[in-house]
Tab-separated table of C-alpha atoms and ligand atoms in Angstrom:
chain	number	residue	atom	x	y	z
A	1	UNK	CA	112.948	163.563	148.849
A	2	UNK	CA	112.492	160.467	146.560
A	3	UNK	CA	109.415	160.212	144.615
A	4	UNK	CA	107.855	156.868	146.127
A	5	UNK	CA	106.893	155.529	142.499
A	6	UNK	CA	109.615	154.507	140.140
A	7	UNK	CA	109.103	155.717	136.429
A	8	UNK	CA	111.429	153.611	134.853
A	9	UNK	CA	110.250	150.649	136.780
A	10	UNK	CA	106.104	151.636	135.592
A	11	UNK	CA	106.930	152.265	131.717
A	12	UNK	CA	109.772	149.623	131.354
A	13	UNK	CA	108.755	146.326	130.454
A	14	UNK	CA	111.503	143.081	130.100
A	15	UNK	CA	110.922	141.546	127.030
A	16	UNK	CA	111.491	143.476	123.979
A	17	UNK	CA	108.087	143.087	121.882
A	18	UNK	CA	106.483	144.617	125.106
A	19	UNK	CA	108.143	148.383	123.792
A	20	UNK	CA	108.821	150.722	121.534
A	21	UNK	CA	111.974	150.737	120.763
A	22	UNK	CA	112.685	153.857	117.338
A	23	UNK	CA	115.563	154.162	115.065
A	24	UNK	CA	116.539	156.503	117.031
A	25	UNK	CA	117.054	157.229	119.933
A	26	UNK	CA	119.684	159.041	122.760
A	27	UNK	CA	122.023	156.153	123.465
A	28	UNK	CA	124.413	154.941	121.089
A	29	UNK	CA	127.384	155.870	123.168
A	30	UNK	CA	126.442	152.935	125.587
A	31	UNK	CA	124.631	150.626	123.385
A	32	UNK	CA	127.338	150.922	120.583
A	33	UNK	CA	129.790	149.621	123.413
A	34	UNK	CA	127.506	147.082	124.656
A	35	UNK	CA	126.994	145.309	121.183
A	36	UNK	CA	130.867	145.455	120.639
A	37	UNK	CA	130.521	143.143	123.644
A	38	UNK	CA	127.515	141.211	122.277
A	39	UNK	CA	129.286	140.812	118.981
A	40	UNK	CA	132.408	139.273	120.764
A	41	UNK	CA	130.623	137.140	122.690
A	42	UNK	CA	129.166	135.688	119.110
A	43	UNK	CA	132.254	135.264	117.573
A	44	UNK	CA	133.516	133.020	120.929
A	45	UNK	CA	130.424	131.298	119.974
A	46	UNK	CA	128.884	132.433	123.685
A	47	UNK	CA	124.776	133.092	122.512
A	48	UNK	CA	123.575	133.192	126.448
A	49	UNK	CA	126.332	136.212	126.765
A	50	UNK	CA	125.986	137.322	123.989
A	51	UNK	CA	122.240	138.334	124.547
A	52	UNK	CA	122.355	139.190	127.655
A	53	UNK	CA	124.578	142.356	126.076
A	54	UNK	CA	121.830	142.635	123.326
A	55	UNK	CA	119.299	142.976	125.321
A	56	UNK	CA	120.775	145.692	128.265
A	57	UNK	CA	121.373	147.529	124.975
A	58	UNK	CA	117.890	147.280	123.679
A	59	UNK	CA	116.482	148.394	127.028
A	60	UNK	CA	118.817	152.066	126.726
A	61	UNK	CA	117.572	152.015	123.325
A	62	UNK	CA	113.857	152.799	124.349
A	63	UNK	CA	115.159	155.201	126.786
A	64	UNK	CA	113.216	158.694	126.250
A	65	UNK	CA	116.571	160.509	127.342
A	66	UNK	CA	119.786	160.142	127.829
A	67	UNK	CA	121.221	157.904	130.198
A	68	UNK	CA	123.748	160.645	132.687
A	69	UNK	CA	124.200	158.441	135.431
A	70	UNK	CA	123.953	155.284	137.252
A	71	UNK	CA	120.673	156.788	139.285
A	72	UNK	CA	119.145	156.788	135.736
A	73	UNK	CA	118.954	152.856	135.286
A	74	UNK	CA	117.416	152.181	138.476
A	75	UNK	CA	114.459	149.321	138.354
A	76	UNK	CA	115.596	148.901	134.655
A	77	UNK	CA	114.828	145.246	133.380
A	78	UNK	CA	117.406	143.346	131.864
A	79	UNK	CA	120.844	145.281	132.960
A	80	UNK	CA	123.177	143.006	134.512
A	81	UNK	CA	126.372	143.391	136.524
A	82	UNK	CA	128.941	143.119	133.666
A	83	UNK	CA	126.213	145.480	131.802
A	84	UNK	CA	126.065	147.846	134.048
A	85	UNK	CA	130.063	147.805	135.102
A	86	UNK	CA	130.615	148.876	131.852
A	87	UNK	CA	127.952	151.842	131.244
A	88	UNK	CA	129.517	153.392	134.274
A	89	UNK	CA	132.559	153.196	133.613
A	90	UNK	CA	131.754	154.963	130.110
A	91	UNK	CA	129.148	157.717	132.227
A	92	UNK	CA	132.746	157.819	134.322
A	93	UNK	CA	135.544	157.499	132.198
A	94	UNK	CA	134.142	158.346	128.332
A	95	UNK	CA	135.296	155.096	127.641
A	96	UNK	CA	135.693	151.464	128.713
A	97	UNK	CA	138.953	149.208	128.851
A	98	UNK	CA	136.847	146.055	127.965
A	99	UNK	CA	135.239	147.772	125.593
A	100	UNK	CA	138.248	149.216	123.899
A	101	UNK	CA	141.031	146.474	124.251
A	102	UNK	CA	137.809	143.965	122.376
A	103	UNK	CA	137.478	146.646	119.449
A	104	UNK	CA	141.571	146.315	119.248
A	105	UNK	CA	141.628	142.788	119.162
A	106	UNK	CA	143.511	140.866	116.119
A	107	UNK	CA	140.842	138.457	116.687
A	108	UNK	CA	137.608	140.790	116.867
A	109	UNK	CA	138.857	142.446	114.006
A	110	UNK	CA	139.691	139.846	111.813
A	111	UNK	CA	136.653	137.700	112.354
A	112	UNK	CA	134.567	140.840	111.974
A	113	UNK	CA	136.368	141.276	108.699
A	114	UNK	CA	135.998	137.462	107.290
A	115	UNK	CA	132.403	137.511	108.623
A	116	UNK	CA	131.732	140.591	106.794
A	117	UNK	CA	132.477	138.460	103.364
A	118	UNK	CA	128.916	136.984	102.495
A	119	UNK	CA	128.942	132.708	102.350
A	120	UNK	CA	131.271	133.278	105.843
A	121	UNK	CA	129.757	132.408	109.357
A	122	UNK	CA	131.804	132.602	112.125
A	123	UNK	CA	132.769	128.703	112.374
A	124	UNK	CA	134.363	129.177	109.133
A	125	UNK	CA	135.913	132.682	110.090
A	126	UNK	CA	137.159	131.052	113.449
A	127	UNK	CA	138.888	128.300	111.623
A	128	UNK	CA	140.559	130.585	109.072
A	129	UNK	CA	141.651	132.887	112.134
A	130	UNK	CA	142.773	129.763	114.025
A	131	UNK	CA	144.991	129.171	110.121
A	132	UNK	CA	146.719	132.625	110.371
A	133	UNK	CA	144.122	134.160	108.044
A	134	UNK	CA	143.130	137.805	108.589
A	135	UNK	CA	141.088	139.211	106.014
A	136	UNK	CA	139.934	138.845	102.456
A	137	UNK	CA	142.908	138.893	100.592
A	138	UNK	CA	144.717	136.455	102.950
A	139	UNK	CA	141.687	134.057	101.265
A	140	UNK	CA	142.975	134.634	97.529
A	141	UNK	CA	146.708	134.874	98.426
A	142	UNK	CA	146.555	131.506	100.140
A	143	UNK	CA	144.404	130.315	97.536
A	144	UNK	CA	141.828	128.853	100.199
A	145	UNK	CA	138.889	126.850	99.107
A	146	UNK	CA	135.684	128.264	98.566
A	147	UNK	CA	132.380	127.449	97.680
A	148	UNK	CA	130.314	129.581	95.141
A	149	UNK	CA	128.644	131.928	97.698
A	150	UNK	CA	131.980	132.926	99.450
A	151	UNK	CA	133.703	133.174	95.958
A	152	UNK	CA	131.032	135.776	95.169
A	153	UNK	CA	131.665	137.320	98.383
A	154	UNK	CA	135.119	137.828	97.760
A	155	UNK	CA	134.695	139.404	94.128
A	156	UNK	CA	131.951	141.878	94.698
A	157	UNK	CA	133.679	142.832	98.507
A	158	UNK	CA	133.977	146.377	98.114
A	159	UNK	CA	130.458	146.748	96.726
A	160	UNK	CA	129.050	144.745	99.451
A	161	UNK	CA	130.668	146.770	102.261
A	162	UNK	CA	128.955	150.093	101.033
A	163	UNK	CA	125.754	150.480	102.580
A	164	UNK	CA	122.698	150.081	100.281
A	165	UNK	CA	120.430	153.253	100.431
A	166	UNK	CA	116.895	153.715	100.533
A	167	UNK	CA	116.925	154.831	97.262
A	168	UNK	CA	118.424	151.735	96.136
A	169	UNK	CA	116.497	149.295	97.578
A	170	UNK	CA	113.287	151.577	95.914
A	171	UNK	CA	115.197	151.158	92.614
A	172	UNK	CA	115.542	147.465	93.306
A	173	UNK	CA	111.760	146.977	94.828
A	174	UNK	CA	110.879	148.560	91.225
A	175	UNK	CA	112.887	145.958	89.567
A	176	UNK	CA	111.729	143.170	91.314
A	177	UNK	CA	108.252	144.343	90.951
A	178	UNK	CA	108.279	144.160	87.456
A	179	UNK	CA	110.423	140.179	87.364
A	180	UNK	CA	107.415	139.265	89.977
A	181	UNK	CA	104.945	140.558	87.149
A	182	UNK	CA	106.334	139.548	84.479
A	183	UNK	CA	105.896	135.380	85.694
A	184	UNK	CA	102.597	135.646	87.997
A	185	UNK	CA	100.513	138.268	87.488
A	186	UNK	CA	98.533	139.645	90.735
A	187	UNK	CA	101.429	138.467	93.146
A	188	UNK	CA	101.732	140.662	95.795
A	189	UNK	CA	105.251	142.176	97.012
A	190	UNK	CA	106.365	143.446	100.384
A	191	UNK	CA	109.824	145.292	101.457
A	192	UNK	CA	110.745	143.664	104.491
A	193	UNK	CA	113.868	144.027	107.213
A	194	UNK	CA	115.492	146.913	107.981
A	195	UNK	CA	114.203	148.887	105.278
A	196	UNK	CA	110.161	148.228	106.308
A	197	UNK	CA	111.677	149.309	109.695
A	198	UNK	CA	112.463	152.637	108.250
A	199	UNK	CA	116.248	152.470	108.233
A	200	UNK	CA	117.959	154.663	105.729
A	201	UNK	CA	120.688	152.085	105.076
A	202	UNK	CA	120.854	148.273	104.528
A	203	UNK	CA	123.411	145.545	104.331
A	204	UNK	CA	121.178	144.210	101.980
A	205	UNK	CA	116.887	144.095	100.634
A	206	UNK	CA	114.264	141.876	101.997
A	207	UNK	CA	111.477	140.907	99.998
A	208	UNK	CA	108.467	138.836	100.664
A	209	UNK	CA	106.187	137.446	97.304
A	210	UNK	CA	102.727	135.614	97.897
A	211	UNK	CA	99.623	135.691	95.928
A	212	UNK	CA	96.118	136.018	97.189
A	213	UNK	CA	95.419	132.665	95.350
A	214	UNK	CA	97.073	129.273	97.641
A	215	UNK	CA	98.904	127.867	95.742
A	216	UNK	CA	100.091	130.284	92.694
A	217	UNK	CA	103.126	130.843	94.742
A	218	UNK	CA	104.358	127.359	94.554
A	219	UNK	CA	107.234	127.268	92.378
A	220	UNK	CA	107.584	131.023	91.681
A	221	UNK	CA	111.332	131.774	92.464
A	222	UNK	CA	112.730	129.990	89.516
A	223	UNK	CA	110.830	131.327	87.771
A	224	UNK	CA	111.681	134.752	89.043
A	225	UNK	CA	115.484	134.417	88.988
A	226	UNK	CA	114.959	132.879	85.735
A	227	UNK	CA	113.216	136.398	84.754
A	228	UNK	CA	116.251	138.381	86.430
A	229	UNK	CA	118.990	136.242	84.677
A	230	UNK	CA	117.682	137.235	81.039
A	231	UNK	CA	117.449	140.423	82.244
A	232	UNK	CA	121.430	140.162	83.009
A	233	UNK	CA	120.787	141.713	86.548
A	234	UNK	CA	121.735	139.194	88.421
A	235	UNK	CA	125.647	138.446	89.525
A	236	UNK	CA	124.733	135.425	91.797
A	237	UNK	CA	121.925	133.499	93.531
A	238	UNK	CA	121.034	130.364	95.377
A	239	UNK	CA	117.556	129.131	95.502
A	240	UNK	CA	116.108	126.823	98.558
A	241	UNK	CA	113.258	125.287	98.215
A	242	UNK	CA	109.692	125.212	100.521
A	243	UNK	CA	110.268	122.675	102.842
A	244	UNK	CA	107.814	123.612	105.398
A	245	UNK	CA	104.789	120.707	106.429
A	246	UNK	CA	102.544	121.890	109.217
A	247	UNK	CA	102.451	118.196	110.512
A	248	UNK	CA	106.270	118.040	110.951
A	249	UNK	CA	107.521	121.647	111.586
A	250	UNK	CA	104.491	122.125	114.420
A	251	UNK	CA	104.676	121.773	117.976
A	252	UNK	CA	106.609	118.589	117.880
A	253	UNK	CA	109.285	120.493	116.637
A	254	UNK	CA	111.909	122.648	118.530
A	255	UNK	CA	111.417	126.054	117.946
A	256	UNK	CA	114.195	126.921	114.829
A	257	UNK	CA	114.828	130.444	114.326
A	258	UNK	CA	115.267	129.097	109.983
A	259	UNK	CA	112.320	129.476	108.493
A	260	UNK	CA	111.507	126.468	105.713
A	261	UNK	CA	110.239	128.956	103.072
A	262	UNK	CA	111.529	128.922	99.739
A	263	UNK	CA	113.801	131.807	99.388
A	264	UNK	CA	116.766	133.163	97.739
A	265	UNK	CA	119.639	134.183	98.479
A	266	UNK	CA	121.052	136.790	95.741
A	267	UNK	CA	123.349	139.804	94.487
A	268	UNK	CA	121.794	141.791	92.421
A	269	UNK	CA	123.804	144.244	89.342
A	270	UNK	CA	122.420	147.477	89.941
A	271	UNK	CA	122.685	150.069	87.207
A	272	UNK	CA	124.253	153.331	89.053
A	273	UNK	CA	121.289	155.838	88.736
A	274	UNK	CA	123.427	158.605	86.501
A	275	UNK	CA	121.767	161.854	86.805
A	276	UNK	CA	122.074	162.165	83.204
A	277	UNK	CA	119.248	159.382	82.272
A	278	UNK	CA	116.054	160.874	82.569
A	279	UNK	CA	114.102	157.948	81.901
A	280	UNK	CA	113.466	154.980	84.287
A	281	UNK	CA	116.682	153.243	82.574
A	282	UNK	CA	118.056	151.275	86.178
A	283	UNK	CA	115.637	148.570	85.518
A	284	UNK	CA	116.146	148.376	81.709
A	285	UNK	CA	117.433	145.098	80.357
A	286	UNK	CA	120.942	145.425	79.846
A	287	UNK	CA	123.237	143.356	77.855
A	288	UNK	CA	125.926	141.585	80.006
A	289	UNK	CA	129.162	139.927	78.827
A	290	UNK	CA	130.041	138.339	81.580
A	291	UNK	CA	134.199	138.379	81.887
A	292	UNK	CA	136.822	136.007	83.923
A	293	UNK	CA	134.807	134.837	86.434
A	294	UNK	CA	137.828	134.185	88.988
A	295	UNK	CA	138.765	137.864	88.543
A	296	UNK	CA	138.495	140.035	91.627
A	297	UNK	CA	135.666	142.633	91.127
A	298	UNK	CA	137.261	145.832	92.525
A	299	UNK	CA	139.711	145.124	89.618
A	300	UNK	CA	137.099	145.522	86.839
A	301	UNK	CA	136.250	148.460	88.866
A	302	UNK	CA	137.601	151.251	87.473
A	303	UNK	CA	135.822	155.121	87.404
A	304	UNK	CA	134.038	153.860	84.659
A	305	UNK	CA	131.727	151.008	86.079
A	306	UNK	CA	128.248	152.390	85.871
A	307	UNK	CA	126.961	149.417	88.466
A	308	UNK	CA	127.257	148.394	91.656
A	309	UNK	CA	126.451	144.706	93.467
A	310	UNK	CA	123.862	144.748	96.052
A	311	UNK	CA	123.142	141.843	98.313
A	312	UNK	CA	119.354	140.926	98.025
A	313	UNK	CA	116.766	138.324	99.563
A	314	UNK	CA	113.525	137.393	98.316
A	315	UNK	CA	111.651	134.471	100.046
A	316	UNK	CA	107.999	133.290	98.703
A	317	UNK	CA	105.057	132.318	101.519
A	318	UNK	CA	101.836	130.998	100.961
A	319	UNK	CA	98.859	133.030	101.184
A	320	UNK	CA	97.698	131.589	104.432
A	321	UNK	CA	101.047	132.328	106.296
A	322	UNK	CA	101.743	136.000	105.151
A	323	UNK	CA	101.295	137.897	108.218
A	324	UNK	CA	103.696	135.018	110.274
A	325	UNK	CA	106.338	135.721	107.350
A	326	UNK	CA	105.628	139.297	107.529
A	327	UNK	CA	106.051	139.361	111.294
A	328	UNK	CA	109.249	137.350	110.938
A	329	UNK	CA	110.961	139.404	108.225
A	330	UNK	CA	110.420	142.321	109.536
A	331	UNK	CA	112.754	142.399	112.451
A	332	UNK	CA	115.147	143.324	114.232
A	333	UNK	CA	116.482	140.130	115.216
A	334	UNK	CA	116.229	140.897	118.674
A	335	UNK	CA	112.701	141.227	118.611
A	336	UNK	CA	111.605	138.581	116.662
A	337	UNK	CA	113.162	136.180	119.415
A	338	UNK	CA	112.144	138.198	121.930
A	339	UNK	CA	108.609	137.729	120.295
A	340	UNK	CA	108.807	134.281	120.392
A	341	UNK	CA	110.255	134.044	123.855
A	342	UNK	CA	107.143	135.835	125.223
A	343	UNK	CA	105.343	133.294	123.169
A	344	UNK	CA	106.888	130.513	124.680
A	345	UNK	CA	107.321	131.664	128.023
A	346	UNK	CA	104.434	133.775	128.867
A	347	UNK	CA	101.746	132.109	126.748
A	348	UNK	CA	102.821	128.934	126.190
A	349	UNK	CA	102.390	129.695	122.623
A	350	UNK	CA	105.006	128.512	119.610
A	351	UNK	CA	105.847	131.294	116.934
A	352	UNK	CA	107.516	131.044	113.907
A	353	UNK	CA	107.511	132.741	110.565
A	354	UNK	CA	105.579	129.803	109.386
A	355	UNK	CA	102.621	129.914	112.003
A	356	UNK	CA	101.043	130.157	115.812
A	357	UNK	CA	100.479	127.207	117.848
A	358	UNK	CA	98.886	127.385	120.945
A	359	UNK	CA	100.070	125.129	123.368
A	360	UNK	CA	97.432	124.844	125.748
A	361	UNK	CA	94.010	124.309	123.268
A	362	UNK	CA	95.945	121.938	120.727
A	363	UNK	CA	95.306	124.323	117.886
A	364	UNK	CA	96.699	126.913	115.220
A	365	UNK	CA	95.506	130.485	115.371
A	366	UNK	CA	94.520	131.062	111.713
A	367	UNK	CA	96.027	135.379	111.136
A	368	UNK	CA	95.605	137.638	108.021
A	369	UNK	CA	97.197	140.432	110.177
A	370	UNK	CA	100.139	141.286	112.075
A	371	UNK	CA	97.417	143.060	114.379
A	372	UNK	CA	95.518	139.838	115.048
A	373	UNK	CA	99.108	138.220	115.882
A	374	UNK	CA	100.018	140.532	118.430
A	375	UNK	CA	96.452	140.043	119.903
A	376	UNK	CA	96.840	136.346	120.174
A	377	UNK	CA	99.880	137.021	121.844
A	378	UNK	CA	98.686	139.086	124.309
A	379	UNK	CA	101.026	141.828	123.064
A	380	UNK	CA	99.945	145.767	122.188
A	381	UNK	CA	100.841	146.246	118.535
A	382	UNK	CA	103.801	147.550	117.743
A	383	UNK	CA	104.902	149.160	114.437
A	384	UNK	CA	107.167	148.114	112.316
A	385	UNK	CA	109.576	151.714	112.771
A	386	UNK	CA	109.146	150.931	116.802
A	387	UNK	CA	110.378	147.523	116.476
A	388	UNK	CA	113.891	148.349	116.059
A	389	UNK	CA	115.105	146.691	119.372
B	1	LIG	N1	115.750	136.437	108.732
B	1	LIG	C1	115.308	135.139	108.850
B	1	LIG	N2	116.089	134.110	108.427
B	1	LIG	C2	117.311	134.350	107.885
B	1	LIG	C3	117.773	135.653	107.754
B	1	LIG	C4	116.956	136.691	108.189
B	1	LIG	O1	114.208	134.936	109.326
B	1	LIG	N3	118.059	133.327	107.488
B	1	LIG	C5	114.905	137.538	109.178
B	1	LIG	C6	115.495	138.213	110.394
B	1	LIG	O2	114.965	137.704	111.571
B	1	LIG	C7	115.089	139.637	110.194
B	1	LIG	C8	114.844	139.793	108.698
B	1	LIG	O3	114.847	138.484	108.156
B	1	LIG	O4	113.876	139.862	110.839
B	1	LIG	C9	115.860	140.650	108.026
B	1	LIG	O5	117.156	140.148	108.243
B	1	LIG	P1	118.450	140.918	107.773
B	1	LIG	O6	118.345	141.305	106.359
B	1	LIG	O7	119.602	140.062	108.139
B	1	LIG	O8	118.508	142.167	108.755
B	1	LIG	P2	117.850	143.620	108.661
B	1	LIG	O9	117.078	143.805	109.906
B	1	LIG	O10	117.118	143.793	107.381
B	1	LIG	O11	119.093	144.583	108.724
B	1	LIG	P3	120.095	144.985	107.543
B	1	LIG	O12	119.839	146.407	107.257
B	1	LIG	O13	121.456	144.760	108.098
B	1	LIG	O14	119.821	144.100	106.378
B	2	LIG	MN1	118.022	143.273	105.551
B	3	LIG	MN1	118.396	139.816	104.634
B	4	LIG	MN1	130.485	147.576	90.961
C-alpha cells in the first residue's frame, strides 16, 4: 500500500534558496543532460527555457539519492513535461536523442567553443557562427576584429581552458592579499564564487575588497592593478568604475542582475609552483619582458614556460554593503536569482548585490550579515557549500 504522506512533496521546496543543494550529489547523469538543454536554450537566446531546464536540474541536485525511476519524482517542484520526457527516457534508454543530437550539433559546439574565449557572449558567437566561423582559430585565420578583451582571450586560450585549482586560487588569494596591503592597509579580502562554495576547480577567482572604514575603498582598484602591474603579474585587465547611487539604482529601478560596483575584470601571470622552490617564490616580483603582443600564446608556450594565465575578478564594495556583495558573489547563479525571485515574489522585497528594499514599509534593511539577510527574507540560512544549486 502507498504511504498516504508524500516525502518528496514535505522536504522539497520550489525555489532554490529554500534548499540545500551540495557539490555533490547522486545526479549528474540527468542534470548533466538537462543543462546541455539549458545551455542550448541560452545560446538560441531562449532565458524562460532555458531556466526552466536549470531549475528541474537543481531540484535532482538536492536529491538525497538517486533518481531510478519516474515513481521517484513524484510531487517534485519545478519538473516539467519536456523535463521530465527526457529523464525517462535516460532512466529508460541510458541516453536521450534530444539530448545527444544537441551535444552533436555544429552549432552547440561551435558557440560553446567561441563562448568559451573570454570578451565573447553569445550575440557575438551567434554572429560569427551565422559568418561560417567555428572556433578560435577561424578568428585569427580570418583576421576578424577584436577588441582588447577577446584579443586576450584568444592568446592565453589554452591556459584559460584548464581549470584553475584550489591551490591556485590560494596562491593567487596570497598574491592579492599582499597588492591589497601593500595600497590600503586594514582592507579586508574575501574569496568569493565557486571557490567560497567549496568547488575544487574554477573557470576563474572571485574576490571581494572593502575596508571597515566608508569610504577608504573608494578608488582602491587602480590602485591595486597599479600594484600588480609593477609587480609584472598581470597579462590583462579592465577596470569599471562604482557607479552605484542608492537614489537611482533603488526601487525605481528594474531589478538588473549587473551589479554597479567597481570591479575588474583581469588575467593574472601565475608563476607555476615548481616543487623545486622552497620558498614562497609564486608571489615574488618577477621581471617581465613583455614580447609581440599579437603573437598567439600557446606559441610562446613551449615545455619551458614556468607560468600559466588565470582568469581573475576582484570587485571593491563599501563597508555598508558587504554582506549584499557577499551574498551576490557567492553564487551559484541559479541561486542568487532564485534569491531574488523569492524576494520579489514572496516578500515583495528587491535584492541586489548592492542592497534590500522592502517594498511594502518604504525602507532599506540596513545588514552586516549574510545571516540577518536571509532573516529579512524570510529564508533559513543556507551555507555557502549548500548553495550550489
Ligand atoms: N557575478 C555577478 N556579476 C557578474 C559576474 C558574476 O554578480 N558580471 C556573480 C555571480 O552571480 C556569481 C559570482 O559572481 O554569484 C561568481 O561568478 P562566476 O565566477 O561567473 O561563477 P562561479 O560560481 O565562481 O563559477 P566558476 O567556478 O565557473 O568561476
Ligand atoms: Mn568564479
Ligand atoms: Mn567570476
Ligand atoms: Mn602559460
Amino acid at each position: 500500500p502507498k504511504p498516504n504522506i508524500d516525502p518528496n512533496a514535505m522536504l522539497m521546496k520550489s525555489y532554490a534558496c529554500q534548499r540545500r543543494t551540495p557539490l555533490k550529489h547522486h545526479n549528474s547523469f540527468l542534470t548533466d543532460a538537462l543543462e546541455i538543454l539549458a545551455q542550448n536554450a541560452e545560446y538560441n537566446d531562449n532565458e524562460g527555457r532555458s531556466v526552466a531546464f536549470r531549475r528541474a536540474a537543481s531540484v535532482l541536485k538536492a536529491l538525497p539519492h538517486r533518481v531510478k525511476s519516474m515513481e521517484d519524482l513524484r510531487s517534485l517542484p519545478c519538473l516539467g513535461d519536456h523535463s521530465q520526457r527526457v529523464i525517462k527516457e535516460i532512466l529508460e534508454d541510458g541516453s536521450s536523442r534530444e539530448v545527444e543530437s544537441t551535444r552533436q550539433s555544429e552549432q552547440y559546439q561551435a558557440i560553446k567553443a567561441l563562448t568559451g574565449i573570454f570578451g565573447v557572449g553569445v550575440r557575438t558567437a551567434d554572429r560569427w557562427f551565422r559568418e561560417g566561423l567555428r572556433s578560435p582559430d577561424d578568428l585569427i585565420h580570418t583576421g576578424q576584429q577584436l577588441n582588447r578583451a577577446q584579443q586576450a582571450g584568444v592568446q592565453y586560450y589554452d591556459d584559460l581552458q584548464k581549470p584553475v585549482t584550489k591551490a591556485e586560487a590560494d596562491v593567487i588569494s596570497d598574491i592579492v592579499e599582499k597588492a591589497v596591503h601593500a595600497v590600503l592597509p586594514g582592507a579586508e579580502i574575501q574569496l568569493m564564487g565557486g571557490f567560497r562554495r567549496g568547488k575544487e576547480v574554477g573557470h576563474d577567482v572571485d574576490f571581494l575588497i572593502t575596508h571597515p572604514e566608508e569610504g577608504k575603498e573608494e578608488g582602491l582598484m587602480p590602485k591595486i592593478t597599479n600594484w600588480l602591474e609593477e609587480q609584472g603579474l598581470l597579462l590583462y585587465q579592465k577596470t569599471t568604475r562604482n557607479s552605484y547611487l542608492e537614489k537611482m539604482d533603488g526601487p525605481a529601478r528594474a531589478p538588473n542582475n549587473m551589479d554597479r560596483f567597481e570591479r575588474c575584470f583581469s588575467i593574472f601571470k601565475l608563476q607555476a609552483s615548481a616543487e623545486s622552490c622552497t620558498s614562497n617564490s609564486t608571489a615574488s616580483v618577477q621581471d617581465v619582458s613583455t614580447g609581440s603582443e599579437t603573437e598567439r600564446h600557446s606559441d610562446q608556450h613551449s615545455e619551458a614556460s614556468d607560468w600559466r594565465a588565470v582568469r581573475v575578478d576582484l570587485v571593491v564594495s563599501p563597508y555598508s554593503q558587504f554582506a549584499f556583495a557577499t551574498l551576490g558573489w557567492t553564487g551559484s547563479k541559479l541561486f542568487e536569482r532564485e534569491l531574488r525571485r523569492w524576494a520579489g515574489q514572496e516578500k515583495h522585497m528587491s535584492l541586489s548585490s548592492h542592497a534590500l528594499y522592502d517594498s511594502k514599509q518604504n525602507l532599506y534593511l540596513r545588514a552586516k550579515t549574510e545571516e540577518e539577510i536571509f532573516a529579512y527574507l524570510g529564508l533559513e540560512f543556507i551555507p555557502p557549500s549548500e548553495r550550489n544549486a
